[in-house]
Amino acid sequence: MKIGLMGGTFDPPHIGHLLIAEQAKEQLCLDAVWFLPANVPPHKAADVTSAAQRLQLVEAAVQANAAFSVSTIEFERQEKSYTLETVLELKKRYPTDEFVFLLGADSLASLDTWYQADRLFEAVQFGAVARPGSRYLIPAGAKVTAVDLPSLEVSSTDIRKRVARGKSIRYLVPEAVRQLIEEWKLYVT
Ligand code: ATP
């Protein structure tokens, strides 16, 4: 199987993440996309929603798509899990599968600063989408395939701000995610 890995903080997951996953699946002929919520240790970022809540938000976001699922692999370590470690672990657990790491242009531009970037570029290929406000720079040595996407100026930061200001986020996040944000009173300052 060819599997897309959609890494992120997902605080909260939004339609941009789902659109990347869906378009990458079609354009890169993926069999499935696994969402990998990052483990952000509480002492590192006090203002990030808890791992357990972000996990439930991502599960709610992907539930309607049979090709999408959530992996908790990055929660298995106490500290932040580096993408290289995650990828190597997945390759060990699923030796016959092929992985493509999906990201937006903002992440792509800083990819060469990621932990042991050379080894990461050896270990995995990337599927990258353009993002408003970010230049599309491919770091030397990385295997990158472009994924075309209608340009979407949505971000988790913007959604958190909208909630804080009492503005609507309907249709910017899946309805099930919106309901959880409301129920848990997330991002209300
Ligand atoms: P924040 O605003 O909190 O930084 P975010 O919206 O960038 O959050 P993340 O969970 O950090 O969301 O993103 C996960 C991945 O999705 C990253 O690779 C990011 O580049 C990509 N991404 C998120 N939103 C978009 C978008 N609108 N267009 C293209 N890529 C996106």
PDB file of C-alpha atoms and ligand atoms in Angstrom:
ATOM      1  CA  MET A   1       0.000   0.000   0.000  1.00  0.00           C
ATOM      2  CA  LYS A   2       1.038   3.597  -0.606  1.00  0.00           C
ATOM      3  CA  ILE A   3       0.194   5.699   2.424  1.00  0.00           C
ATOM      4  CA  GLY A   4       0.166   9.458   2.919  1.00  0.00           C
ATOM      5  CA  LEU A   5       1.259  10.749   6.317  1.00  0.00           C
ATOM      6  CA  MET A   6      -0.438  13.985   7.332  1.00  0.00           C
ATOM      7  CA  GLY A   7       1.488  15.396  10.271  1.00  0.00           C
ATOM      8  CA  GLY A   8       0.337  18.419  12.235  1.00  0.00           C
ATOM      9  CA  THR A   9      -0.576  19.903  15.565  1.00  0.00           C
ATOM     10  CA  PHE A  10      -4.238  19.951  14.525  1.00  0.00           C
ATOM     11  CA  ASP A  11      -5.234  22.602  17.066  1.00  0.00           C
ATOM     12  CA  PRO A  12      -7.826  22.328  15.559  1.00  0.00           C
ATOM     13  CA  PRO A  13      -7.967  20.250  12.344  1.00  0.00           C
ATOM     14  CA  HIS A  14      -9.604  22.248   9.517  1.00  0.00           C
ATOM     15  CA  ILE A  15     -10.769  21.885   5.929  1.00  0.00           C
ATOM     16  CA  GLY A  16      -7.262  22.724   4.645  1.00  0.00           C
ATOM     17  CA  HIS A  17      -5.900  19.549   6.238  1.00  0.00           C
ATOM     18  CA  LEU A  18      -8.705  17.451   4.764  1.00  0.00           C
ATOM     19  CA  LEU A  19      -8.313  19.001   1.330  1.00  0.00           C
ATOM     20  CA  ILE A  20      -4.565  18.279   1.327  1.00  0.00           C
ATOM     21  CA  ALA A  21      -5.232  14.658   2.298  1.00  0.00           C
ATOM     22  CA  GLU A  22      -7.962  14.151  -0.295  1.00  0.00           C
ATOM     23  CA  GLN A  23      -6.100  15.794  -3.171  1.00  0.00           C
ATOM     24  CA  ALA A  24      -2.841  14.040  -2.295  1.00  0.00           C
ATOM     25  CA  LYS A  25      -4.685  10.727  -2.195  1.00  0.00           C
ATOM     26  CA  GLU A  26      -6.029  11.287  -5.687  1.00  0.00           C
ATOM     27  CA  GLN A  27      -3.008  12.920  -7.298  1.00  0.00           C
ATOM     28  CA  LEU A  28      -0.336  10.681  -5.744  1.00  0.00           C
ATOM     29  CA  CYS A  29      -2.490   7.525  -6.041  1.00  0.00           C
ATOM     30  CA  LEU A  30      -2.427   6.858  -2.296  1.00  0.00           C
ATOM     31  CA  ASP A  31      -4.417   3.993  -0.797  1.00  0.00           C
ATOM     32  CA  ALA A  32      -4.882   5.745   2.530  1.00  0.00           C
ATOM     33  CA  VAL A  33      -3.905   8.821   4.523  1.00  0.00           C
ATOM     34  CA  TRP A  34      -2.916   8.544   8.154  1.00  0.00           C
ATOM     35  CA  PHE A  35      -3.194  11.686  10.267  1.00  0.00           C
ATOM     36  CA  LEU A  36      -0.413  11.952  12.843  1.00  0.00           C
ATOM     37  CA  PRO A  37      -1.213  14.438  15.610  1.00  0.00           C
ATOM     38  CA  ALA A  38       2.039  15.718  17.107  1.00  0.00           C
ATOM     39  CA  ASN A  39       2.852  15.203  20.734  1.00  0.00           C
ATOM     40  CA  VAL A  40       3.401  18.651  22.197  1.00  0.00           C
ATOM     41  CA  PRO A  41       4.527  18.105  25.783  1.00  0.00           C
ATOM     42  CA  PRO A  42       2.487  20.321  28.130  1.00  0.00           C
ATOM     43  CA  HIS A  43       5.561  22.031  29.589  1.00  0.00           C
ATOM     44  CA  LYS A  44       6.673  23.093  26.098  1.00  0.00           C
ATOM     45  CA  ALA A  45       3.510  24.844  24.959  1.00  0.00           C
ATOM     46  CA  ALA A  46       1.040  25.600  27.698  1.00  0.00           C
ATOM     47  CA  ASP A  47      -1.388  27.192  25.226  1.00  0.00           C
ATOM     48  CA  VAL A  48      -1.708  24.114  22.991  1.00  0.00           C
ATOM     49  CA  THR A  49      -4.854  22.046  23.465  1.00  0.00           C
ATOM     50  CA  SER A  50      -4.211  18.733  25.243  1.00  0.00           C
ATOM     51  CA  ALA A  51      -3.070  15.738  23.203  1.00  0.00           C
ATOM     52  CA  ALA A  52      -6.192  13.786  24.187  1.00  0.00           C
ATOM     53  CA  GLN A  53      -8.486  16.549  22.939  1.00  0.00           C
ATOM     54  CA  ARG A  54      -6.552  17.098  19.704  1.00  0.00           C
ATOM     55  CA  LEU A  55      -6.729  13.349  19.111  1.00  0.00           C
ATOM     56  CA  GLN A  56     -10.515  13.384  19.480  1.00  0.00           C
ATOM     57  CA  LEU A  57     -10.764  16.418  17.198  1.00  0.00           C
ATOM     58  CA  VAL A  58      -8.743  14.679  14.474  1.00  0.00           C
ATOM     59  CA  GLU A  59     -10.778  11.496  14.856  1.00  0.00           C
ATOM     60  CA  ALA A  60     -13.948  13.545  14.464  1.00  0.00           C
ATOM     61  CA  ALA A  61     -12.485  15.291  11.406  1.00  0.00           C
ATOM     62  CA  VAL A  62     -11.629  12.090   9.511  1.00  0.00           C
ATOM     63  CA  GLN A  63     -14.521   9.869  10.587  1.00  0.00           C
ATOM     64  CA  ALA A  64     -16.559  10.374   7.411  1.00  0.00           C
ATOM     65  CA  ASN A  65     -13.771   9.215   5.074  1.00  0.00           C
ATOM     66  CA  ALA A  66     -12.978   5.499   4.989  1.00  0.00           C
ATOM     67  CA  ALA A  67      -9.518   6.145   3.495  1.00  0.00           C
ATOM     68  CA  PHE A  68      -8.492   8.438   6.362  1.00  0.00           C
ATOM     69  CA  SER A  69      -7.437   7.308   9.808  1.00  0.00           C
ATOM     70  CA  VAL A  70      -5.518   8.588  12.817  1.00  0.00           C
ATOM     71  CA  SER A  71      -2.259   7.191  14.152  1.00  0.00           C
ATOM     72  CA  THR A  72      -1.216   7.881  17.730  1.00  0.00           C
ATOM     73  CA  ILE A  73       2.389   6.884  17.045  1.00  0.00           C
ATOM     74  CA  GLU A  74       3.677  10.344  18.012  1.00  0.00           C
ATOM     75  CA  PHE A  75       2.005  10.061  21.423  1.00  0.00           C
ATOM     76  CA  GLU A  76       4.036   6.994  22.298  1.00  0.00           C
ATOM     77  CA  ARG A  77       7.006   9.060  23.425  1.00  0.00           C
ATOM     78  CA  GLN A  78       6.984  11.342  26.440  1.00  0.00           C
ATOM     79  CA  GLU A  79       8.735  14.115  24.560  1.00  0.00           C
ATOM     80  CA  LYS A  80       8.242  15.557  21.100  1.00  0.00           C
ATOM     81  CA  SER A  81       8.629  12.889  18.456  1.00  0.00           C
ATOM     82  CA  TYR A  82      10.809  13.858  15.505  1.00  0.00           C
ATOM     83  CA  THR A  83       9.423  13.129  12.038  1.00  0.00           C
ATOM     84  CA  LEU A  84      12.511  11.046  11.234  1.00  0.00           C
ATOM     85  CA  GLU A  85      11.865   8.815  14.249  1.00  0.00           C
ATOM     86  CA  THR A  86       8.198   8.481  13.343  1.00  0.00           C
ATOM     87  CA  VAL A  87       8.953   7.588   9.739  1.00  0.00           C
ATOM     88  CA  LEU A  88      11.634   5.042  10.672  1.00  0.00           C
ATOM     89  CA  GLU A  89       9.292   3.435  13.200  1.00  0.00           C
ATOM     90  CA  LEU A  90       6.464   3.220  10.666  1.00  0.00           C
ATOM     91  CA  LYS A  91       8.783   1.679   8.068  1.00  0.00           C
ATOM     92  CA  LYS A  92       9.853  -0.890  10.651  1.00  0.00           C
ATOM     93  CA  ARG A  93       6.255  -1.752  11.563  1.00  0.00           C
ATOM     94  CA  TYR A  94       4.965  -1.777   7.977  1.00  0.00           C
ATOM     95  CA  PRO A  95       7.957  -2.904   5.891  1.00  0.00           C
ATOM     96  CA  THR A  96       5.986  -3.574   2.698  1.00  0.00           C
ATOM     97  CA  ASP A  97       4.220  -0.208   2.614  1.00  0.00           C
ATOM     98  CA  GLU A  98       5.458   2.966   0.923  1.00  0.00           C
ATOM     99  CA  PHE A  99       5.070   6.299   2.732  1.00  0.00           C
ATOM    100  CA  VAL A 100       4.697   9.869   1.458  1.00  0.00           C
ATOM    101  CA  PHE A 101       4.870  12.664   4.013  1.00  0.00           C
ATOM    102  CA  LEU A 102       2.377  15.435   3.189  1.00  0.00           C
ATOM    103  CA  LEU A 103       2.958  19.068   4.052  1.00  0.00           C
ATOM    104  CA  GLY A 104       2.224  22.680   3.176  1.00  0.00           C
ATOM    105  CA  ALA A 105       4.701  25.109   1.623  1.00  0.00           C
ATOM    106  CA  ASP A 106       5.430  26.779   4.994  1.00  0.00           C
ATOM    107  CA  SER A 107       6.661  23.454   6.378  1.00  0.00           C
ATOM    108  CA  LEU A 108       8.437  22.623   3.113  1.00  0.00           C
ATOM    109  CA  ALA A 109      10.450  25.839   3.283  1.00  0.00           C
ATOM    110  CA  SER A 110      11.877  24.962   6.688  1.00  0.00           C
ATOM    111  CA  LEU A 111      12.299  21.240   6.025  1.00  0.00           C
ATOM    112  CA  ASP A 112      16.086  21.443   5.874  1.00  0.00           C
ATOM    113  CA  THR A 113      16.108  22.626   9.510  1.00  0.00           C
ATOM    114  CA  TRP A 114      14.193  19.551  10.704  1.00  0.00           C
ATOM    115  CA  TYR A 115      15.967  17.010  12.907  1.00  0.00           C
ATOM    116  CA  GLN A 116      18.588  15.113  10.872  1.00  0.00           C
ATOM    117  CA  ALA A 117      17.168  16.412   7.596  1.00  0.00           C
ATOM    118  CA  ASP A 118      19.578  14.419   5.397  1.00  0.00           C
ATOM    119  CA  ARG A 119      18.485  11.152   6.963  1.00  0.00           C
ATOM    120  CA  LEU A 120      14.836  12.226   6.745  1.00  0.00           C
ATOM    121  CA  PHE A 121      15.222  12.953   3.000  1.00  0.00           C
ATOM    122  CA  GLU A 122      16.734   9.488   2.556  1.00  0.00           C
ATOM    123  CA  ALA A 123      13.949   7.862   4.539  1.00  0.00           C
ATOM    124  CA  VAL A 124      10.842   9.362   2.976  1.00  0.00           C
ATOM    125  CA  GLN A 125       9.442  11.232  -0.007  1.00  0.00           C
ATOM    126  CA  PHE A 126       7.214  14.289   0.321  1.00  0.00           C
ATOM    127  CA  GLY A 127       3.978  15.516  -1.207  1.00  0.00           C
ATOM    128  CA  ALA A 128       3.783  19.289  -0.865  1.00  0.00           C
ATOM    129  CA  VAL A 129       1.024  21.819  -1.487  1.00  0.00           C
ATOM    130  CA  ALA A 130       1.277  25.575  -2.028  1.00  0.00           C
ATOM    131  CA  ARG A 131       0.068  27.792   0.799  1.00  0.00           C
ATOM    132  CA  PRO A 132      -0.927  31.464   0.640  1.00  0.00           C
ATOM    133  CA  GLY A 133       1.827  33.613   2.114  1.00  0.00           C
ATOM    134  CA  SER A 134       4.554  30.977   1.739  1.00  0.00           C
ATOM    135  CA  ARG A 135       7.069  30.552  -1.057  1.00  0.00           C
ATOM    136  CA  TYR A 136       7.321  27.088  -2.573  1.00  0.00           C
ATOM    137  CA  LEU A 137      10.971  26.210  -1.909  1.00  0.00           C
ATOM    138  CA  ILE A 138      12.204  22.652  -2.308  1.00  0.00           C
ATOM    139  CA  PRO A 139      15.226  21.934  -0.077  1.00  0.00           C
ATOM    140  CA  ALA A 140      18.213  20.332  -1.819  1.00  0.00           C
ATOM    141  CA  GLY A 141      18.148  16.571  -1.503  1.00  0.00           C
ATOM    142  CA  ALA A 142      14.452  16.206  -0.712  1.00  0.00           C
ATOM    143  CA  LYS A 143      12.241  14.138  -3.019  1.00  0.00           C
ATOM    144  CA  VAL A 144       9.157  16.296  -3.419  1.00  0.00           C
ATOM    145  CA  THR A 145       6.089  15.832  -5.602  1.00  0.00           C
ATOM    146  CA  ALA A 146       3.751  18.798  -5.951  1.00  0.00           C
ATOM    147  CA  VAL A 147       0.093  18.373  -5.052  1.00  0.00           C
ATOM    148  CA  ASP A 148      -2.232  20.939  -6.627  1.00  0.00           C
ATOM    149  CA  LEU A 149      -4.815  22.502  -4.395  1.00  0.00           C
ATOM    150  CA  PRO A 150      -7.254  25.381  -4.661  1.00  0.00           C
ATOM    151  CA  SER A 151      -5.465  27.992  -2.601  1.00  0.00           C
ATOM    152  CA  LEU A 152      -7.066  28.137   0.820  1.00  0.00           C
ATOM    153  CA  GLU A 153      -6.221  30.808   3.339  1.00  0.00           C
ATOM    154  CA  VAL A 154      -7.308  28.821   6.381  1.00  0.00           C
ATOM    155  CA  SER A 155      -5.120  28.040   9.378  1.00  0.00           C
ATOM    156  CA  SER A 156      -5.609  26.703  12.882  1.00  0.00           C
ATOM    157  CA  THR A 157      -4.347  30.061  14.191  1.00  0.00           C
ATOM    158  CA  ASP A 158      -7.074  31.908  12.309  1.00  0.00           C
ATOM    159  CA  ILE A 159      -9.739  29.504  13.580  1.00  0.00           C
ATOM    160  CA  ARG A 160      -8.605  29.928  17.196  1.00  0.00           C
ATOM    161  CA  LYS A 161      -8.754  33.720  16.744  1.00  0.00           C
ATOM    162  CA  ARG A 162     -12.228  33.568  15.242  1.00  0.00           C
ATOM    163  CA  VAL A 163     -13.515  31.541  18.187  1.00  0.00           C
ATOM    164  CA  ALA A 164     -11.871  33.925  20.648  1.00  0.00           C
ATOM    165  CA  ARG A 165     -13.663  36.831  18.950  1.00  0.00           C
ATOM    166  CA  GLY A 166     -17.001  35.025  18.932  1.00  0.00           C
ATOM    167  CA  LYS A 167     -16.965  34.689  15.118  1.00  0.00           C
ATOM    168  CA  SER A 168     -18.332  31.753  13.133  1.00  0.00           C
ATOM    169  CA  ILE A 169     -16.065  28.856  12.136  1.00  0.00           C
ATOM    170  CA  ARG A 170     -18.858  26.860  10.501  1.00  0.00           C
ATOM    171  CA  TYR A 171     -17.595  25.241   7.230  1.00  0.00           C
ATOM    172  CA  LEU A 172     -13.981  26.112   8.065  1.00  0.00           C
ATOM    173  CA  VAL A 173     -13.830  22.961  10.180  1.00  0.00           C
ATOM    174  CA  PRO A 174     -15.880  19.774   9.835  1.00  0.00           C
ATOM    175  CA  GLU A 175     -19.187  20.080  11.686  1.00  0.00           C
ATOM    176  CA  ALA A 176     -18.235  17.353  14.196  1.00  0.00           C
ATOM    177  CA  VAL A 177     -15.077  19.314  15.050  1.00  0.00           C
ATOM    178  CA  ARG A 178     -17.037  22.549  15.416  1.00  0.00           C
ATOM    179  CA  GLN A 179     -19.402  20.864  17.844  1.00  0.00           C
ATOM    180  CA  LEU A 180     -16.567  19.559  20.026  1.00  0.00           C
ATOM    181  CA  ILE A 181     -14.885  22.989  20.070  1.00  0.00           C
ATOM    182  CA  GLU A 182     -18.182  24.476  21.228  1.00  0.00           C
ATOM    183  CA  GLU A 183     -18.891  21.740  23.777  1.00  0.00           C
ATOM    184  CA  TRP A 184     -15.396  21.932  25.299  1.00  0.00           C
ATOM    185  CA  LYS A 185     -15.309  25.746  25.057  1.00  0.00           C
ATOM    186  CA  LEU A 186     -11.923  25.593  23.363  1.00  0.00           C
ATOM    187  CA  TYR A 187     -10.117  28.793  22.294  1.00  0.00           C
ATOM    188  CA  VAL A 188     -12.477  31.012  24.272  1.00  0.00           C
ATOM    189  CA  THR A 189     -10.344  33.576  26.051  1.00  0.00           C
TER     190      THR A 189
HETATM  191  P1  ATP B   1      -1.168  26.871  12.976  1.00  0.00           P
HETATM  192  O1  ATP B   1      -1.961  28.006  12.378  1.00  0.00           O
HETATM  193  O2  ATP B   1      -1.511  26.608  14.419  1.00  0.00           O
HETATM  194  O3  ATP B   1       0.313  26.969  12.710  1.00  0.00           O
HETATM  195  P2  ATP B   1      -1.788  25.093  10.728  1.00  0.00           P
HETATM  196  O4  ATP B   1      -3.085  25.571  10.169  1.00  0.00           O
HETATM  197  O5  ATP B   1      -0.538  25.417   9.977  1.00  0.00           O
HETATM  198  O6  ATP B   1      -1.671  25.534  12.260  1.00  0.00           O
HETATM  199  P3  ATP B   1      -0.822  22.445  11.349  1.00  0.00           P
HETATM  200  O7  ATP B   1      -1.536  21.409  12.125  1.00  0.00           O
HETATM  201  O8  ATP B   1       0.362  23.077  11.957  1.00  0.00           O
HETATM  202  O9  ATP B   1      -1.941  23.549  10.957  1.00  0.00           O
HETATM  203  O10 ATP B   1      -0.496  21.968   9.876  1.00  0.00           O
HETATM  204  C1  ATP B   1      -0.242  20.666   9.469  1.00  0.00           C
HETATM  205  C2  ATP B   1       0.209  20.701   8.015  1.00  0.00           C
HETATM  206  O11 ATP B   1      -0.844  21.228   7.175  1.00  0.00           O
HETATM  207  C3  ATP B   1       1.440  21.587   7.755  1.00  0.00           C
HETATM  208  O12 ATP B   1       2.306  20.900   6.866  1.00  0.00           O
HETATM  209  C4  ATP B   1       0.856  22.823   7.097  1.00  0.00           C
HETATM  210  O13 ATP B   1       1.771  23.393   6.193  1.00  0.00           O
HETATM  211  C5  ATP B   1      -0.337  22.255   6.339  1.00  0.00           C
HETATM  212  N1  ATP B   1      -1.414  23.230   6.135  1.00  0.00           N
HETATM  213  C6  ATP B   1      -2.319  23.643   7.056  1.00  0.00           C
HETATM  214  N2  ATP B   1      -3.184  24.517   6.517  1.00  0.00           N
HETATM  215  C7  ATP B   1      -2.856  24.669   5.204  1.00  0.00           C
HETATM  216  C8  ATP B   1      -3.375  25.452   4.104  1.00  0.00           C
HETATM  217  N3  ATP B   1      -4.421  26.267   4.263  1.00  0.00           N
HETATM  218  N4  ATP B   1      -2.767  25.332   2.907  1.00  0.00           N
HETATM  219  C9  ATP B   1      -1.698  24.509   2.757  1.00  0.00           C
HETATM  220  N5  ATP B   1      -1.149  23.748   3.743  1.00  0.00           N
HETATM  221  C10 ATP B   1      -1.704  23.827   4.957  1.00  0.00           C
END
